[in-house]
PDB file of C-alpha atoms and ligand atoms in Angstrom:
ATOM      1  CA  MET A  13     -50.205   9.802 -33.932  1.00 50.00           C
ATOM      2  CA  SER A  14     -46.586  11.045 -34.391  1.00 53.00           C
ATOM      3  CA  PHE A  15     -47.102  13.287 -31.228  1.00 54.00           C
ATOM      4  CA  ILE A  16     -47.920  10.114 -28.995  1.00 52.00           C
ATOM      5  CA  ARG A  17     -45.071   8.452 -30.541  1.00 55.00           C
ATOM      6  CA  LYS A  18     -42.723  11.103 -29.418  1.00 55.00           C
ATOM      7  CA  VAL A  19     -44.266  11.227 -26.042  1.00 52.00           C
ATOM      8  CA  SER A  20     -43.669   7.473 -25.486  1.00 54.00           C
ATOM      9  CA  MET A  21     -40.061   7.844 -26.218  1.00 54.00           C
ATOM     10  CA  LEU A  22     -39.402  10.431 -23.378  1.00 50.00           C
ATOM     11  CA  PRO A  23     -39.216   7.909 -20.508  1.00 54.00           C
ATOM     12  CA  LEU A  24     -36.513   5.809 -22.394  1.00 49.00           C
ATOM     13  CA  ALA A  25     -34.566   8.849 -23.303  1.00 49.00           C
ATOM     14  CA  ALA A  26     -34.832   9.738 -19.543  1.00 51.00           C
ATOM     15  CA  ILE A  27     -33.659   6.320 -18.577  1.00 48.00           C
ATOM     16  CA  LEU A  28     -30.712   6.373 -20.920  1.00 48.00           C
ATOM     17  CA  GLY A  29     -29.831   9.909 -19.707  1.00 50.00           C
ATOM     18  CA  LEU A  30     -29.559   8.638 -16.173  1.00 49.00           C
ATOM     19  CA  ALA A  31     -27.707   5.615 -16.988  1.00 47.00           C
ATOM     20  CA  SER A  32     -25.031   7.526 -18.773  1.00 45.00           C
ATOM     21  CA  ALA A  33     -24.916  10.128 -15.971  1.00 47.00           C
ATOM     22  CA  GLY A  34     -24.543   7.443 -13.328  1.00 46.00           C
ATOM     23  CA  THR A  35     -21.398   6.157 -15.035  1.00 45.00           C
ATOM     24  CA  ALA A  36     -20.028   9.500 -15.673  1.00 46.00           C
ATOM     25  CA  LEU A  37     -20.377  10.824 -12.102  1.00 57.00           C
ATOM     26  CA  ALA A  38     -18.033   8.861  -9.831  1.00 68.00           C
ATOM     27  CA  HIS A  39     -19.012   8.670  -6.122  1.00 89.00           C
ATOM     28  CA  ALA A  40     -17.463  11.160  -3.881  1.00 95.00           C
ATOM     29  CA  HIS A  41     -13.510  10.382  -3.918  1.00 96.00           C
ATOM     30  CA  LEU A  42     -10.930  12.254  -1.853  1.00 97.00           C
ATOM     31  CA  LYS A  43      -9.192  14.634  -4.178  1.00 97.00           C
ATOM     32  CA  SER A  44      -6.958  16.482  -1.656  1.00 98.00           C
ATOM     33  CA  ALA A  45      -6.659  17.185   1.961  1.00 98.00           C
ATOM     34  CA  THR A  46      -4.775  19.486   4.487  1.00 98.00           C
ATOM     35  CA  PRO A  47      -2.563  18.213   5.859  1.00 98.00           C
ATOM     36  CA  ALA A  48      -2.192  16.100   2.784  1.00 98.00           C
ATOM     37  CA  ASP A  49      -1.746  12.492   2.782  1.00 98.00           C
ATOM     38  CA  ASN A  50       1.794  11.498   3.835  1.00 98.00           C
ATOM     39  CA  ALA A  51       2.499  15.067   4.892  1.00 98.00           C
ATOM     40  CA  VAL A  52       4.769  15.815   7.667  1.00 98.00           C
ATOM     41  CA  VAL A  53       3.787  19.002   9.295  1.00 98.00           C
ATOM     42  CA  ALA A  54       5.818  21.398  11.708  1.00 97.00           C
ATOM     43  CA  ALA A  55       2.665  22.599  13.523  1.00 95.00           C
ATOM     44  CA  ALA A  56      -0.271  20.626  14.638  1.00 96.00           C
ATOM     45  CA  PRO A  57      -3.269  21.545  12.493  1.00 97.00           C
ATOM     46  CA  ALA A  58      -6.386  23.030  14.084  1.00 97.00           C
ATOM     47  CA  THR A  59      -8.501  22.045  11.394  1.00 98.00           C
ATOM     48  CA  LEU A  60      -8.535  18.984   8.939  1.00 98.00           C
ATOM     49  CA  GLU A  61      -9.830  19.912   5.418  1.00 98.00           C
ATOM     50  CA  LEU A  62     -10.883  17.412   2.846  1.00 98.00           C
ATOM     51  CA  HIS A  63     -11.813  18.035  -0.497  1.00 98.00           C
ATOM     52  CA  PHE A  64     -14.046  15.431  -2.433  1.00 97.00           C
ATOM     53  CA  SER A  65     -15.006  15.050  -5.991  1.00 96.00           C
ATOM     54  CA  GLU A  66     -18.648  15.790  -5.668  1.00 95.00           C
ATOM     55  CA  GLY A  67     -20.851  17.231  -2.909  1.00 97.00           C
ATOM     56  CA  VAL A  68     -21.049  15.423   0.630  1.00 97.00           C
ATOM     57  CA  ASP A  69     -24.084  15.457   3.184  1.00 97.00           C
ATOM     58  CA  LEU A  70     -22.799  16.840   6.354  1.00 97.00           C
ATOM     59  CA  LYS A  71     -25.214  14.740   8.454  1.00 96.00           C
ATOM     60  CA  PHE A  72     -23.723  11.568   7.234  1.00 97.00           C
ATOM     61  CA  SER A  73     -20.184  12.327   6.804  1.00 98.00           C
ATOM     62  CA  GLY A  74     -17.155  12.624   9.103  1.00 98.00           C
ATOM     63  CA  VAL A  75     -13.780  11.394   9.965  1.00 98.00           C
ATOM     64  CA  ALA A  76     -12.023   9.576  12.847  1.00 98.00           C
ATOM     65  CA  LEU A  77      -8.655  10.742  13.769  1.00 98.00           C
ATOM     66  CA  ASN A  78      -6.283   8.247  15.570  1.00 97.00           C
ATOM     67  CA  GLY A  79      -2.942   9.128  16.898  1.00 96.00           C
ATOM     68  CA  PRO A  80       0.420   7.254  17.687  1.00 93.00           C
ATOM     69  CA  ASP A  81      -0.657   4.073  19.265  1.00 86.00           C
ATOM     70  CA  GLN A  82      -4.348   4.274  17.656  1.00 87.00           C
ATOM     71  CA  LYS A  83      -5.369   6.580  20.486  1.00 92.00           C
ATOM     72  CA  ALA A  84      -8.501   8.427  19.115  1.00 96.00           C
ATOM     73  CA  VAL A  85      -8.156  12.033  19.194  1.00 97.00           C
ATOM     74  CA  ALA A  86     -11.311  14.178  19.680  1.00 96.00           C
ATOM     75  CA  THR A  87     -12.744  16.212  16.771  1.00 97.00           C
ATOM     76  CA  GLY A  88     -15.565  18.644  16.453  1.00 97.00           C
ATOM     77  CA  THR A  89     -18.611  18.719  13.903  1.00 97.00           C
ATOM     78  CA  PRO A  90     -17.818  18.878  10.243  1.00 97.00           C
ATOM     79  CA  THR A  91     -18.840  21.789   8.091  1.00 98.00           C
ATOM     80  CA  HIS A  92     -18.111  22.696   4.759  1.00 98.00           C
ATOM     81  CA  ALA A  93     -14.897  24.672   3.995  1.00 96.00           C
ATOM     82  CA  GLY A  94     -16.361  27.850   2.849  1.00 93.00           C
ATOM     83  CA  ASN A  95     -19.373  27.469   0.652  1.00 91.00           C
ATOM     84  CA  ASP A  96     -17.848  24.368  -1.097  1.00 97.00           C
ATOM     85  CA  GLU A  97     -20.349  21.407  -0.452  1.00 97.00           C
ATOM     86  CA  ALA A  98     -17.773  19.086  -1.574  1.00 98.00           C
ATOM     87  CA  SER A  99     -15.633  19.642   1.248  1.00 98.00           C
ATOM     88  CA  LEU A 100     -15.216  18.722   5.038  1.00 98.00           C
ATOM     89  CA  ALA A 101     -13.698  20.843   7.555  1.00 98.00           C
ATOM     90  CA  VAL A 102     -13.356  19.170  10.992  1.00 98.00           C
ATOM     91  CA  PRO A 103     -12.092  20.936  13.909  1.00 98.00           C
ATOM     92  CA  VAL A 104      -9.361  19.043  15.895  1.00 98.00           C
ATOM     93  CA  ILE A 105     -10.206  19.218  19.514  1.00 97.00           C
ATOM     94  CA  GLY A 106      -7.519  17.215  21.114  1.00 88.00           C
ATOM     95  CA  LYS A 107      -3.843  18.182  21.425  1.00 88.00           C
ATOM     96  CA  LEU A 108      -1.810  16.494  18.748  1.00 95.00           C
ATOM     97  CA  ALA A 109       1.714  15.280  19.997  1.00 95.00           C
ATOM     98  CA  PRO A 110       4.373  14.425  17.665  1.00 96.00           C
ATOM     99  CA  GLY A 111       3.844  11.359  15.795  1.00 97.00           C
ATOM    100  CA  LYS A 112       1.904   9.668  12.980  1.00 97.00           C
ATOM    101  CA  TYR A 113      -2.011  10.115  12.779  1.00 98.00           C
ATOM    102  CA  SER A 114      -4.356   8.555  10.609  1.00 98.00           C
ATOM    103  CA  VAL A 115      -7.712  10.219   9.279  1.00 98.00           C
ATOM    104  CA  GLN A 116     -10.459   7.562   8.294  1.00 98.00           C
ATOM    105  CA  TRP A 117     -13.129   9.438   6.433  1.00 98.00           C
ATOM    106  CA  HIS A 118     -16.685   8.402   5.522  1.00 98.00           C
ATOM    107  CA  VAL A 119     -19.202  10.465   3.442  1.00 98.00           C
ATOM    108  CA  LEU A 120     -22.468  10.099   1.917  1.00 97.00           C
ATOM    109  CA  SER A 121     -22.521  11.952  -1.373  1.00 95.00           C
ATOM    110  CA  LYS A 122     -25.256  13.968  -2.930  1.00 91.00           C
ATOM    111  CA  ASP A 123     -25.905  11.042  -5.245  1.00 89.00           C
ATOM    112  CA  GLY A 124     -26.675   8.845  -2.387  1.00 93.00           C
ATOM    113  CA  HIS A 125     -23.540   6.806  -2.295  1.00 95.00           C
ATOM    114  CA  LYS A 126     -21.488   6.211   0.676  1.00 96.00           C
ATOM    115  CA  THR A 127     -17.788   6.191   0.294  1.00 97.00           C
ATOM    116  CA  LYS A 128     -14.814   5.806   2.920  1.00 97.00           C
ATOM    117  CA  GLY A 129     -11.275   5.702   2.876  1.00 98.00           C
ATOM    118  CA  SER A 130      -8.049   6.781   4.851  1.00 98.00           C
ATOM    119  CA  TYR A 131      -4.825   8.665   4.741  1.00 98.00           C
ATOM    120  CA  SER A 132      -2.147   9.707   7.234  1.00 98.00           C
ATOM    121  CA  PHE A 133       0.020  12.589   8.162  1.00 98.00           C
ATOM    122  CA  SER A 134       2.552  13.066  10.727  1.00 98.00           C
ATOM    123  CA  VAL A 135       3.361  15.964  13.289  1.00 98.00           C
ATOM    124  CA  LYS A 136       7.178  16.723  13.659  1.00 97.00           C
ATOM    125  CA  PRO A 137       8.951  16.501  16.873  1.00 92.00           C
TER     126      PRO A 137
HETATM  127 CU1   CU B  54     -21.914   7.654  -6.733  1.00 60.75          CU
END
């Protein structure tokens, strides 16, 4: 009898465990980037590197890079930086003229949630 009671308690414990994990784990938020938000760089970057608070799915994550006058700059397929699945490394294909650039990112994190945001950096004349 006591065995059955213990077993029936398991699903509730599992549900409570998931609920608390869900509130403890935020979605994938951008923690840092290179070039960084508001950075002014002397040399145009060959790669944009974004680091998130949790793992992101490469298939459903990416960035849009827009330059001065909101002109889109071509970027390559995102990969993870090194073996860090909480990162995106995006090759910059188009040439970056001096000016201000915005990076609009969107990611699907490993917990199945989508998040997005943007930041900007400038390339010195
Ligand atoms: Cu989430």
